[in-house]
Coordinates of C-alpha atoms in Angstrom, one line a residue:
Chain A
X69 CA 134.4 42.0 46.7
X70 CA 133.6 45.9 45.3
X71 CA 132.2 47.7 48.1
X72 CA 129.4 49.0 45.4
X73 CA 128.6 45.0 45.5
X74 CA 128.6 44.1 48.5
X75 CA 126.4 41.4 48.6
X76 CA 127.1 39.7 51.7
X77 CA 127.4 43.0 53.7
X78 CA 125.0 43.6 56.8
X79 CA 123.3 46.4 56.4
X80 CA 120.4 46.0 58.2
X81 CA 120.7 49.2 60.6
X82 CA 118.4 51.7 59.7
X83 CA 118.5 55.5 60.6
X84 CA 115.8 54.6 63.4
X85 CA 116.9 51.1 64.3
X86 CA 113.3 50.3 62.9
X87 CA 113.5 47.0 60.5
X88 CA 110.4 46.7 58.1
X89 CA 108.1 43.7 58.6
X90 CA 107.0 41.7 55.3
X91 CA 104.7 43.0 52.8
X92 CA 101.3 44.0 54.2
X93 CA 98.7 41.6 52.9
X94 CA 95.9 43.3 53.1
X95 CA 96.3 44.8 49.5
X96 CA 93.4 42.6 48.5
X97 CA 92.4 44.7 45.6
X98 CA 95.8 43.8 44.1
X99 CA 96.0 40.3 44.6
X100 CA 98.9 37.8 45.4
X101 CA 101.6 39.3 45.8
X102 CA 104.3 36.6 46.4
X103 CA 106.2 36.4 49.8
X104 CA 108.8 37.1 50.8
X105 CA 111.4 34.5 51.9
X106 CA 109.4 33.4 54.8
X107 CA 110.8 34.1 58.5
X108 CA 113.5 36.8 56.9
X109 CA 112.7 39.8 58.2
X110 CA 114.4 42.4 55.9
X111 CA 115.8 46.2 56.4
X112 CA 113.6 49.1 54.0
X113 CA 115.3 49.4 51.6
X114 CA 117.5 53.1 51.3
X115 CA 117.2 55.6 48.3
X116 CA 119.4 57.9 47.4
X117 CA 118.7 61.2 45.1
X118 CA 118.3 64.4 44.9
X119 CA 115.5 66.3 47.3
X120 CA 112.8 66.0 44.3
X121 CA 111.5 63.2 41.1
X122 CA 114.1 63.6 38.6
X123 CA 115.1 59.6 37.5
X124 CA 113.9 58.0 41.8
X125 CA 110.4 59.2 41.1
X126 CA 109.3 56.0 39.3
X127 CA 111.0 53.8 42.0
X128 CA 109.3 55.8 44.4
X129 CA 106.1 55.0 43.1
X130 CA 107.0 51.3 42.6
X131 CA 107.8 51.3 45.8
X132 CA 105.1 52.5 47.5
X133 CA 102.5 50.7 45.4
X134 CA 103.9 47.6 46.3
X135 CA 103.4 48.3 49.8
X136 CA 107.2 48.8 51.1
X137 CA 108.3 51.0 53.0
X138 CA 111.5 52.9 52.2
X139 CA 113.9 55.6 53.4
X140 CA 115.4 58.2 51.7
X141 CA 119.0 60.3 52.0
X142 CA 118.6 63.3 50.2
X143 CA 121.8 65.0 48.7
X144 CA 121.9 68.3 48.5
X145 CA 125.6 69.1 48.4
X146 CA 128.4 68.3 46.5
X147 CA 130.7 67.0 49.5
X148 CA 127.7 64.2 49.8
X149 CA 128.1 63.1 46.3
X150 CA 131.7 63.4 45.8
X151 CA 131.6 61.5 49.7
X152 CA 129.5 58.8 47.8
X153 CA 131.3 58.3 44.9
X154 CA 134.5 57.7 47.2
X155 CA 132.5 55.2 49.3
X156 CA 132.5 53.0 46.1
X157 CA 129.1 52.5 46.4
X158 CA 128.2 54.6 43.2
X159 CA 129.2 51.6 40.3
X160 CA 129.4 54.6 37.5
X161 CA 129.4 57.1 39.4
X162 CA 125.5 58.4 39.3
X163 CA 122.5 58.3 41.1
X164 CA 119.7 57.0 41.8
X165 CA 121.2 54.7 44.5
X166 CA 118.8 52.1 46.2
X167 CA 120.4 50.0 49.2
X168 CA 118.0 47.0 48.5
X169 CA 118.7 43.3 49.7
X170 CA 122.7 43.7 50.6
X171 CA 122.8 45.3 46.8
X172 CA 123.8 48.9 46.3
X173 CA 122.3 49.2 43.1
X174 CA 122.3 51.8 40.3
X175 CA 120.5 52.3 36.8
X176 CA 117.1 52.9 37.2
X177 CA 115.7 50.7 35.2
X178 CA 117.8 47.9 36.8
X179 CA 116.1 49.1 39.9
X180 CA 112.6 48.8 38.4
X181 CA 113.1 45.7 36.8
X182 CA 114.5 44.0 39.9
X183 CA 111.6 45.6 42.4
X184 CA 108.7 44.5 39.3
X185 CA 110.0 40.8 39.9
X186 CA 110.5 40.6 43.8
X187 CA 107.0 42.1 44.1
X188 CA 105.1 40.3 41.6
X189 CA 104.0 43.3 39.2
X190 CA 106.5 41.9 36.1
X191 CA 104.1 39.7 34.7
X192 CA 103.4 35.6 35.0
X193 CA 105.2 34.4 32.1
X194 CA 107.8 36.4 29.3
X195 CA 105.0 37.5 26.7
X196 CA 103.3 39.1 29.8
X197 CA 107.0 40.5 30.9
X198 CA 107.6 42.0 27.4
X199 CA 104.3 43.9 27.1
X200 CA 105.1 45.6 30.7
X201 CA 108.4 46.2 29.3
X202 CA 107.2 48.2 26.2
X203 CA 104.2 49.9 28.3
X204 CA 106.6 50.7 30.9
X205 CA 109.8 52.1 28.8
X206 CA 106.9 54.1 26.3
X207 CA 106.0 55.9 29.2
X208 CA 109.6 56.4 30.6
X209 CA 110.3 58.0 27.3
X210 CA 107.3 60.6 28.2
X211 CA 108.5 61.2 31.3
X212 CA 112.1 61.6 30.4
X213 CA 111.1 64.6 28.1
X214 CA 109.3 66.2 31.1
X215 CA 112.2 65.5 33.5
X216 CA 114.6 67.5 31.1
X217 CA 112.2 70.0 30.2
X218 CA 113.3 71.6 34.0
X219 CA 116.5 71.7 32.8
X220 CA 115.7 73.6 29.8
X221 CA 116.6 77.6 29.4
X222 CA 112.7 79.2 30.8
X223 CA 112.4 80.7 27.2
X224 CA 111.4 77.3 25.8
X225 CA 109.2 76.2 28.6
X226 CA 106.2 77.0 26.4
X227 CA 107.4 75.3 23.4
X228 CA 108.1 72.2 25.1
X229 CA 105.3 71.6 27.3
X230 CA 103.6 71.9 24.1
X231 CA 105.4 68.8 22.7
X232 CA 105.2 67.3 25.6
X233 CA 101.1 67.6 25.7
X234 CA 101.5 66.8 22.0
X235 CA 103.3 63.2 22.2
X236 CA 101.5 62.4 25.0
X237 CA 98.0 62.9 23.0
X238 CA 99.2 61.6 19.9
X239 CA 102.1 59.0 20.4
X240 CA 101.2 57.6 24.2
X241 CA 97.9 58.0 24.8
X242 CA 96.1 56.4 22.3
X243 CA 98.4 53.5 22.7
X244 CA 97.0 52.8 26.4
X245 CA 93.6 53.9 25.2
X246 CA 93.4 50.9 22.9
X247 CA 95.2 48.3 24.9
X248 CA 92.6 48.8 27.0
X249 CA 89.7 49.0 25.0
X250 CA 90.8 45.8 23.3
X251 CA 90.9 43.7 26.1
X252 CA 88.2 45.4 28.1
X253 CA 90.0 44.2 31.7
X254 CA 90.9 46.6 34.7
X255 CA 94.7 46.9 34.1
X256 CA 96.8 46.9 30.8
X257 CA 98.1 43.4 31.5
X258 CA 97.2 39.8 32.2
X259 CA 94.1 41.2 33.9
X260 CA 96.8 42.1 37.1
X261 CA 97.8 45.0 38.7
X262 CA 101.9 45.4 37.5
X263 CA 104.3 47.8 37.5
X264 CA 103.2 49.0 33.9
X265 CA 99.9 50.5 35.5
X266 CA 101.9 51.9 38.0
X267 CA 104.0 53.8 35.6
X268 CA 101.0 54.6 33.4
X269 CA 99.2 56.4 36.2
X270 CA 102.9 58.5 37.1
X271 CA 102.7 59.3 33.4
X272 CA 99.3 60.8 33.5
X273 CA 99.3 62.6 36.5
X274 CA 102.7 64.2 35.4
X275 CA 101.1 65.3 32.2
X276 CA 98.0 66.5 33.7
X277 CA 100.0 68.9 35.9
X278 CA 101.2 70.4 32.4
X279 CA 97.6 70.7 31.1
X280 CA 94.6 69.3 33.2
X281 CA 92.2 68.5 30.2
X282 CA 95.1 66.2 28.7
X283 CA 92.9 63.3 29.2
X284 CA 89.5 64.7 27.4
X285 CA 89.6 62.2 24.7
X286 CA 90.4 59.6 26.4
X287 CA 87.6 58.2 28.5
X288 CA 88.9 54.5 30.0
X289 CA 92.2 56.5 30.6
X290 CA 90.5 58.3 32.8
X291 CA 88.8 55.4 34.4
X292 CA 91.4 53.7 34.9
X293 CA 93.3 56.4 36.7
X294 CA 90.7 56.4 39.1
X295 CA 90.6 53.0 39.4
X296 CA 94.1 52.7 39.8
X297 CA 94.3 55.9 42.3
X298 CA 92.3 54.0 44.5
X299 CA 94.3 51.0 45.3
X300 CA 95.0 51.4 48.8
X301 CA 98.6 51.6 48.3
X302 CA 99.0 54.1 45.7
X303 CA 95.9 56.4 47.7
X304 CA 98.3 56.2 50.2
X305 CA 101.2 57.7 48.3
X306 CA 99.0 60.3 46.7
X307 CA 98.1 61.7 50.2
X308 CA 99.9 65.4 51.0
X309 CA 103.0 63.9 53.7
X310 CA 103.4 61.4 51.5
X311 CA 107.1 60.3 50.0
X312 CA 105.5 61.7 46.4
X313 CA 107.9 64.6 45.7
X314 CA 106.6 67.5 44.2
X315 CA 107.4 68.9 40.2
X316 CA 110.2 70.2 40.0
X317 CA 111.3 74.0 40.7
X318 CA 113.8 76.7 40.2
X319 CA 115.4 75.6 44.0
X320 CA 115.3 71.6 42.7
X321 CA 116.7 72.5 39.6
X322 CA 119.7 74.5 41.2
X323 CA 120.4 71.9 43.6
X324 CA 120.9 69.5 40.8
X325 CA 123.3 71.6 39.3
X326 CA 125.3 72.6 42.1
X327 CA 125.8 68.4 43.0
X328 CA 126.5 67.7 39.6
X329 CA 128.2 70.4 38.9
X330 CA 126.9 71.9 35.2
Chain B
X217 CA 106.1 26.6 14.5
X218 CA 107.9 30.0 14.7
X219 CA 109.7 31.3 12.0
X220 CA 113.2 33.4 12.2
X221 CA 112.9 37.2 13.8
X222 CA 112.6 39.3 11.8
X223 CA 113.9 42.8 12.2
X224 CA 112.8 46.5 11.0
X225 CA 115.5 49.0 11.0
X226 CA 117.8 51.0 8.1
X227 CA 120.4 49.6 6.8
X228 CA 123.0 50.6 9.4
X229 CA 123.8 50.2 13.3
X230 CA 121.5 52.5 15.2
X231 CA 119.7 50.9 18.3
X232 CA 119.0 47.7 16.1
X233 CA 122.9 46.3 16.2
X234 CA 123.1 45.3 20.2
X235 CA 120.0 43.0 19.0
X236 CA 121.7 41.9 16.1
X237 CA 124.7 41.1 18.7
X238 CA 122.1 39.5 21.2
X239 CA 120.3 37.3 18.6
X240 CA 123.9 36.3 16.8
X241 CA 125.9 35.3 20.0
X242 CA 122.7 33.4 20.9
X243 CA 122.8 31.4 17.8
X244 CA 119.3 32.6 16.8
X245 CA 119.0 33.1 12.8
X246 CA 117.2 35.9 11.8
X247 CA 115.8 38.5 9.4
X248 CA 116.1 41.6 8.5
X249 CA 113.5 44.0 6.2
X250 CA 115.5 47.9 5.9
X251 CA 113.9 51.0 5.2
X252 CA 115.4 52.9 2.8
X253 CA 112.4 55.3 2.1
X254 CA 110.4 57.6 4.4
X255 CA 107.6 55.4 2.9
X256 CA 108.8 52.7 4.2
X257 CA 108.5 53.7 7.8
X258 CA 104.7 55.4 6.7
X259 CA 103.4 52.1 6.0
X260 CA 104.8 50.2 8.7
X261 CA 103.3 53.0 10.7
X262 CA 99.7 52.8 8.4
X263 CA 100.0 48.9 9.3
X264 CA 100.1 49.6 13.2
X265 CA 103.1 48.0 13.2
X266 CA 105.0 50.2 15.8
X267 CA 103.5 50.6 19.1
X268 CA 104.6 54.1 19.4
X269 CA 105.4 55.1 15.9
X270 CA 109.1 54.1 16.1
X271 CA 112.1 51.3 15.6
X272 CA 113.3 48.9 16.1
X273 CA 110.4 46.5 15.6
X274 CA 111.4 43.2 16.0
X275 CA 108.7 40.1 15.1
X276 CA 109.1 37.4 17.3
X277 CA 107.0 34.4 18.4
X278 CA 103.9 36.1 17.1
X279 CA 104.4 39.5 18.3
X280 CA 105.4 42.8 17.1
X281 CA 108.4 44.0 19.8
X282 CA 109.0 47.6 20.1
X283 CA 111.2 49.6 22.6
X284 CA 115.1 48.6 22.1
X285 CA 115.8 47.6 25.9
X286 CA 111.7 45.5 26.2
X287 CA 113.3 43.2 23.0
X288 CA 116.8 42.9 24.2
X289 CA 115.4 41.6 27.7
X290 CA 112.7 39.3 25.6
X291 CA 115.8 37.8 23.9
X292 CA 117.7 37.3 27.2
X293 CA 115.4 35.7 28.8
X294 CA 114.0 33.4 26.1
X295 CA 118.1 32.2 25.5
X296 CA 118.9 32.3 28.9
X297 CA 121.4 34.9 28.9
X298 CA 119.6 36.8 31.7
X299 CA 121.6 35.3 35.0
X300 CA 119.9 32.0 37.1
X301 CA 117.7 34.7 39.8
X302 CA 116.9 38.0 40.1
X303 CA 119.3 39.3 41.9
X304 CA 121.7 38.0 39.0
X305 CA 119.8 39.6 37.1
X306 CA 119.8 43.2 38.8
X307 CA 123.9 42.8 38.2
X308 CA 123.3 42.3 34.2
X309 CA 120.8 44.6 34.0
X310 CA 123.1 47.3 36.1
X311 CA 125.9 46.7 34.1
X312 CA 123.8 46.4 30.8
X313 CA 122.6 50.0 31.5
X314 CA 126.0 51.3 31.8
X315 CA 127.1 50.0 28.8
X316 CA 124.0 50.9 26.9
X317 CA 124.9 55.0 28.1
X318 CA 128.5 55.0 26.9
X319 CA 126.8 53.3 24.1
X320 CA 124.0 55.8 23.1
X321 CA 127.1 59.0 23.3
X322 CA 129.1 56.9 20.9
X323 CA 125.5 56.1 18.7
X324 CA 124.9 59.9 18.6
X325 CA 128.6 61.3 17.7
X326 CA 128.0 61.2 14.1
X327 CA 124.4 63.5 14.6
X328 CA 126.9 65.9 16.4
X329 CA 127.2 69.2 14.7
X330 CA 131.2 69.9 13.4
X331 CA 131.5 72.4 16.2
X332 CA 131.0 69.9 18.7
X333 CA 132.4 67.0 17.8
X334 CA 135.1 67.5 19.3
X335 CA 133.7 68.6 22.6
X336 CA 131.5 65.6 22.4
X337 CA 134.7 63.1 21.6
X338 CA 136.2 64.4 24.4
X339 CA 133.6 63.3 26.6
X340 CA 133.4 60.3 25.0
X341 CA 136.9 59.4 25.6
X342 CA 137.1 60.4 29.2
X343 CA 133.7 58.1 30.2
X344 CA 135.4 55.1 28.6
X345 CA 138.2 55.5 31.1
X346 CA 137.0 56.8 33.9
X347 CA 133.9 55.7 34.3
X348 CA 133.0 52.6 32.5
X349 CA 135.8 50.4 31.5
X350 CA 137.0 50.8 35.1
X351 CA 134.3 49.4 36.5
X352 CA 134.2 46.5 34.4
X353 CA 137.5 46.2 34.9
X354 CA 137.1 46.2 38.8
X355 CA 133.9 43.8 38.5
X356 CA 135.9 41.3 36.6
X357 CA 139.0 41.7 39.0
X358 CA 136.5 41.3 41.9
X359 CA 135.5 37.6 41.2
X360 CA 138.4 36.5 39.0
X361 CA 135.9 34.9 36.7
X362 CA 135.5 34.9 33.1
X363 CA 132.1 36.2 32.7
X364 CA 130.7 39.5 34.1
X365 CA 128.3 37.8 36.0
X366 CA 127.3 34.2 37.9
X367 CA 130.7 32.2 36.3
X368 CA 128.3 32.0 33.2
X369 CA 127.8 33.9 29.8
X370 CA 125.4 36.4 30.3
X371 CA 124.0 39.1 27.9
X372 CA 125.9 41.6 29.5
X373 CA 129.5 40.0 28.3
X374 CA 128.4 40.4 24.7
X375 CA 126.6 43.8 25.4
X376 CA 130.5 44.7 26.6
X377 CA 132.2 42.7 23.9
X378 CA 130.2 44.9 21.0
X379 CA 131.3 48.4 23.2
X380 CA 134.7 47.3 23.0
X381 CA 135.0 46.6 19.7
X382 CA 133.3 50.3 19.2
X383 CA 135.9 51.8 21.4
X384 CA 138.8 49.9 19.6
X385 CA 137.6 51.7 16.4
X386 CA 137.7 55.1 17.5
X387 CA 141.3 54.2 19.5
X388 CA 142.4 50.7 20.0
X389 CA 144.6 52.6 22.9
X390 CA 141.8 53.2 25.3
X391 CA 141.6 49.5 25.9
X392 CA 145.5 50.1 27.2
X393 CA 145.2 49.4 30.4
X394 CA 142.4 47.0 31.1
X395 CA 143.7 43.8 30.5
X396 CA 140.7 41.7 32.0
X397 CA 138.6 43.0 29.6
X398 CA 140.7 42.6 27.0
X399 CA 140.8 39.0 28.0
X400 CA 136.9 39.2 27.7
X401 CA 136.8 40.7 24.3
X402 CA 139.0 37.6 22.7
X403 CA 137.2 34.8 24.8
X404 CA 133.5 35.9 24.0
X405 CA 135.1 36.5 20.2
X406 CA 135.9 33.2 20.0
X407 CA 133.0 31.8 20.7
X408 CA 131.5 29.8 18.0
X409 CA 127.9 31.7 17.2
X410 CA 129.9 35.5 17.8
X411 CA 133.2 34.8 16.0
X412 CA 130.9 33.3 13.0
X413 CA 129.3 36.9 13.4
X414 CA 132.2 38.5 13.6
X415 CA 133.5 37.4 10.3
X416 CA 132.6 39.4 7.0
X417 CA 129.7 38.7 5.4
X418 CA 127.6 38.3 8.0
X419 CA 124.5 40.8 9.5
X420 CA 126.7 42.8 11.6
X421 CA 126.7 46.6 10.2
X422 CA 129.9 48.7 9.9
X423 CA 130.2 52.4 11.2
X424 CA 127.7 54.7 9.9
X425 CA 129.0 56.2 6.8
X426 CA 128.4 60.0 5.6
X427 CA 125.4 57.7 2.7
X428 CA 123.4 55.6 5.6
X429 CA 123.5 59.1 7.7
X430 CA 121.7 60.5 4.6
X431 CA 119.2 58.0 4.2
X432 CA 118.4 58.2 8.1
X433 CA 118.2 62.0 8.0
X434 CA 115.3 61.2 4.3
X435 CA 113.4 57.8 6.5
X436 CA 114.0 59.5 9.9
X437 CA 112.8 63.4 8.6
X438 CA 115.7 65.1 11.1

C-alpha cells in the first residue's frame, strides 16, 4: 500500500495527544448535520500549506464552518517540502495536504468535495449537488485570479485588482444576486446551509478587501453575508485568533517561492 | 422523458472532450450544437444560457450545466462511475485532479507563443514522467487491480485512458516504462461503449489544428 494512501494507517496521535470529540450539535441555525459514525471518536484532521490562504483557504473555511476542529503544519522551508515529498505522502508532489480519516489527501477540490459530503453541506440529492458544484467552482475561479494576483510583478497590481473588481461585478455577482432573488430562501441551495454559501461568503469578503463598496449594487448579497457571518461557526472563524489567515503579503509571497522554488 | 445531452462547445477538443469521453464510455448518446461565430456565443449568452458567460454548457435532465469539473461530476454520479462511498470517491476525485492539470498544460500548448513552446514542451514532458504517470503507475502497482480505484471502472480510468492517448500523440515513448498503465489504456480501449468511440467517425475531436485555433481565437475574442 503507497504510504500517500495509507488507509489503514493509525494516525490518530495528535501534536497535543488531544483527539477531537464529534461534531458539536449545537449549530442549530444550520441544521442536521449528519453524524458521524457513532461511538468513533476520530483524530482533527491535519493541514498542511504554506503560513497563509493561497489554495488551503477554502478548506479552512469549510472546515471551520462545519464545526471541526483542525491543526495545521506550516511549511516554511524547502527541507520541509522536499522532507514531505520523500515521505510519499505528497501523491503529485504539491500541497495542500489534509491528513483526514487515515487518507493523506491532495487536490483541493478532492478535499472540498469529500469534507461537503461527510458534513452534509453537498446537497440532498445530485441536482442539488450540481448547483453547489457550479456556485462553488464559479467562485473558485474568482478567487483563483486573486490568489495569483500576489504572485504578479507589483506594476500590474492596479490593473488586476481592477479585473478582479470588474468580473466579480459583472460575471459573479449578479449570478448569486439572482439565484437568490429567484428563490427568495436564506441560502443559494435547497433552502440549506452548504458548502456553496460557505465559499460565496470567502468570495466576498476577499473581494471586499480589494474595494469595500464592491457589494453597492447588490443588496441580498449583502444580506446574506450577514446572515451567513453570523452562523455561529463561521463568527467564530472570523474572530482575530482565529485559523482565518490573513491576504497575502510580500513575506507570504517570498516564502512561497523559496519552498517552491521559482 | 429526457432527451440526449446536448453539448455547447467549438468544434474542437477544448475542455468539452473529457465530457465527450465521460458521456461515450458511459454509453450515453448525445448532442452536440458548435459555435463557429462570435455570434454564436452572444446569443447563447443574450439567452442566459451560461451561468457565468462561458463553455462548456451541457443540457441535461432539464438543466443548463456549466463549469467543466460541476458536469463531469454530474455525469459520474448519475452513471455510477463515481466509486461506491465517499472515501472512494476522494481517491477518483484526487486522481481525476491530477489528470485534469497535466491535462489543462497539454490543452494550452497550442495558445503558447513560438518562443515558448519549447520551454512549455519541456515541462510538459518532464510532468508526464515524473510526476503523474508515476503515480498512476504506483497506484495501479499498489492494489494489482485493473481499475484505478475500488476493483471497479471508475471515471478516473477513462479520465487516464483519454491523457494517454494525448501523451502517445506527442511521443508514444513517454508511455516506455509504465507497463500497468499501458495495460489500462488497451483494457478500458476495448471496452465496448469506448472502443465504439474510439473508432472514426464518431464525436471524438482530433488535435486542434492551426483552422479550429482560428475560429476559437474569432468565437473566443483572444
Amino acid at each position: 500500500m503507497p504510504p500517500a494512501l495509507c488507509q489503514g494507517a493509525n494516525r490518530l496521535e495528535t501534536a497535543s495527544g488531544h483527539v477531537a470529540a464529534h461534531l458539536a450539535y449545537s449549530l442549530s441555525s444550520l441544521g442536521d448535520l449528519g453524524n458521524p459514525a457513532p461511538g468513533v471518536m476520530a483524530a482533527k484532521p491535519k493541514l498542511w500549506y504554506f503560513p497563509g490562504r493561497g489554495r488551503m483557504e477554502s478548506i479552512r473555511w469549510l472546515l471551520a464552518a462545519a464545526g471541526v476542529e483542525f491543526e495545521e503544519e506550516f511549511l516554511e522551508t524547502r527541507e520541509q517540502y522536499e522532507k514531505l515529498q520523500k515521505d510519499g505522502r505528497l501523491l503529485f508532489g504539491q500541497v495542500p495536504l489534509v491528513e483526514i480519516d487515515g487518507m493523506m489527501l491532495t487536490q483541493t477540490r478532492a478535499i472540498l468535495s469529500y469534507l461537503a459530503a461527510k458534513y452534509n453541506l453537498y446537497g440532498k440529492d445530485l441536482k442539488e449537488t450540481v448547483r453547489i458544484n457550479m456556485y462553488a467552482d464559479g467562485t473558485q475561479d474568482l478567487m483563483a485570479m486573486i490568489m495569483m494576483a500576489a504572485f504578479k510583478p507589483p506594476k500590474e497590481k492596479e490593473e488586476n485588482i481592477a479585473l478582479i473588481v470588474t468580473k466579480a461585478k459583472t460575471r459573479y455577482f449578479p449570478v448569486f444576486e439572482k439565484i437568490l432573488k429567484d428563490h427568495g430562501e436564506d441560502f443559494l441551495v435547497g433552502n440549506k446551509f452548504s458548502w456553496a454559501d460557505v465559499q460565496l461568503l470567502e468570495a466576498i469578503l476577499m473581494v471586499e478587501e480589494l474595494n469595500a463598496s464592491v457589494l453597492s449594487d447588490f443588496p441580498l448579497l449583502k444580506a446574506f453575508k450577514a446572515r451567513i457571518s453570523n452562523i455561529p461557526t463561521i463568527k467564530k472563524f472570523l474572530q482575530p485568533g482565529s485559523q482565518r489567515k490573513p491576504p497575502a503579503d510580500s513575506r507570504y509571497v517570498d516564502v512561497v517561492r523559496r519552498v517552491l522554488q521559482f | 422523458m429526457a432527451g440526449k445531452p446536448k453539448l455547447h462547445y467549438f468544434n474542437a477538443r477544448g475542455r468539452m472532450e473529457s465530457i465527450r469521453w465521460l458521456l461515450a464510455a458511459a454509453g450515453v448518446e448525445f448532442e452536440e450544437q458548435f459555435l463557429t461565430s462570435p455570434e454564436d456565443l452572444e446569443k447563447l449568452r443574450n439567452d442566459g444560457s451560461l451561468m457565468f458567460q462561458q463553455v462548456p454548457m451541457v443540457e441535461i435532465d432539464g438543466m443548463k450545466l456549466a463549469q467543466t469539473r460541476a458536469i463531469l461530476n454530474y455525469i459520474a454520479a448519475k452513471y455510477n462511475l463515481y466509486g461506491k462511498d465517499i472515501k472512494e470517491r476522494a481517491l477518483i476525485d484526487m486522481y481525476s485532479e491530477g489528470m485534469a492539470d497535466l491535462n489543462e498544460m497539454i490543452l494550452h500548448l497550442p495558445l503558447c507563443p513560438p518562443d515558448q513552446k519549447d520551454a512549455k514542451m519541456t515541462q510538459i514532458r518532464e510532468r508526464t514522467t515524473n510526476r503523474y504517470l508515476p503515480a498512476f503507475e504506483k497506484v495501479l502497482k499498489s492494489h494489482g487491480q485493473h481499475y484505478l480505484v475500488g476493483n471497479r471502472l471508475s471515471r478516473a480510468d477513462i479520465h487516464l485512458v483519454e491523457l494517454i492517448y494525448y501523451i502517445e500523440e506527442i511521443d508514444p515513448s513517454l508511455m516506455a516504462n509504465f507497463p500497468l498503465l499501458k495495460a489500462l489504456k488497451t483494457r478500458i480501449s476495448n471496452l465496448p461503449p469506448v472502443k465504439k468511440f474510439l473508432q472514426p467517425g464518431s464525436q471524438r475531436k482530433p488535435p486542434i489544428d492551426a483552422k479550429a485555433l482560428e475560429e476559437a481565437r474569432k468565437i473566443f475574442k483572444f
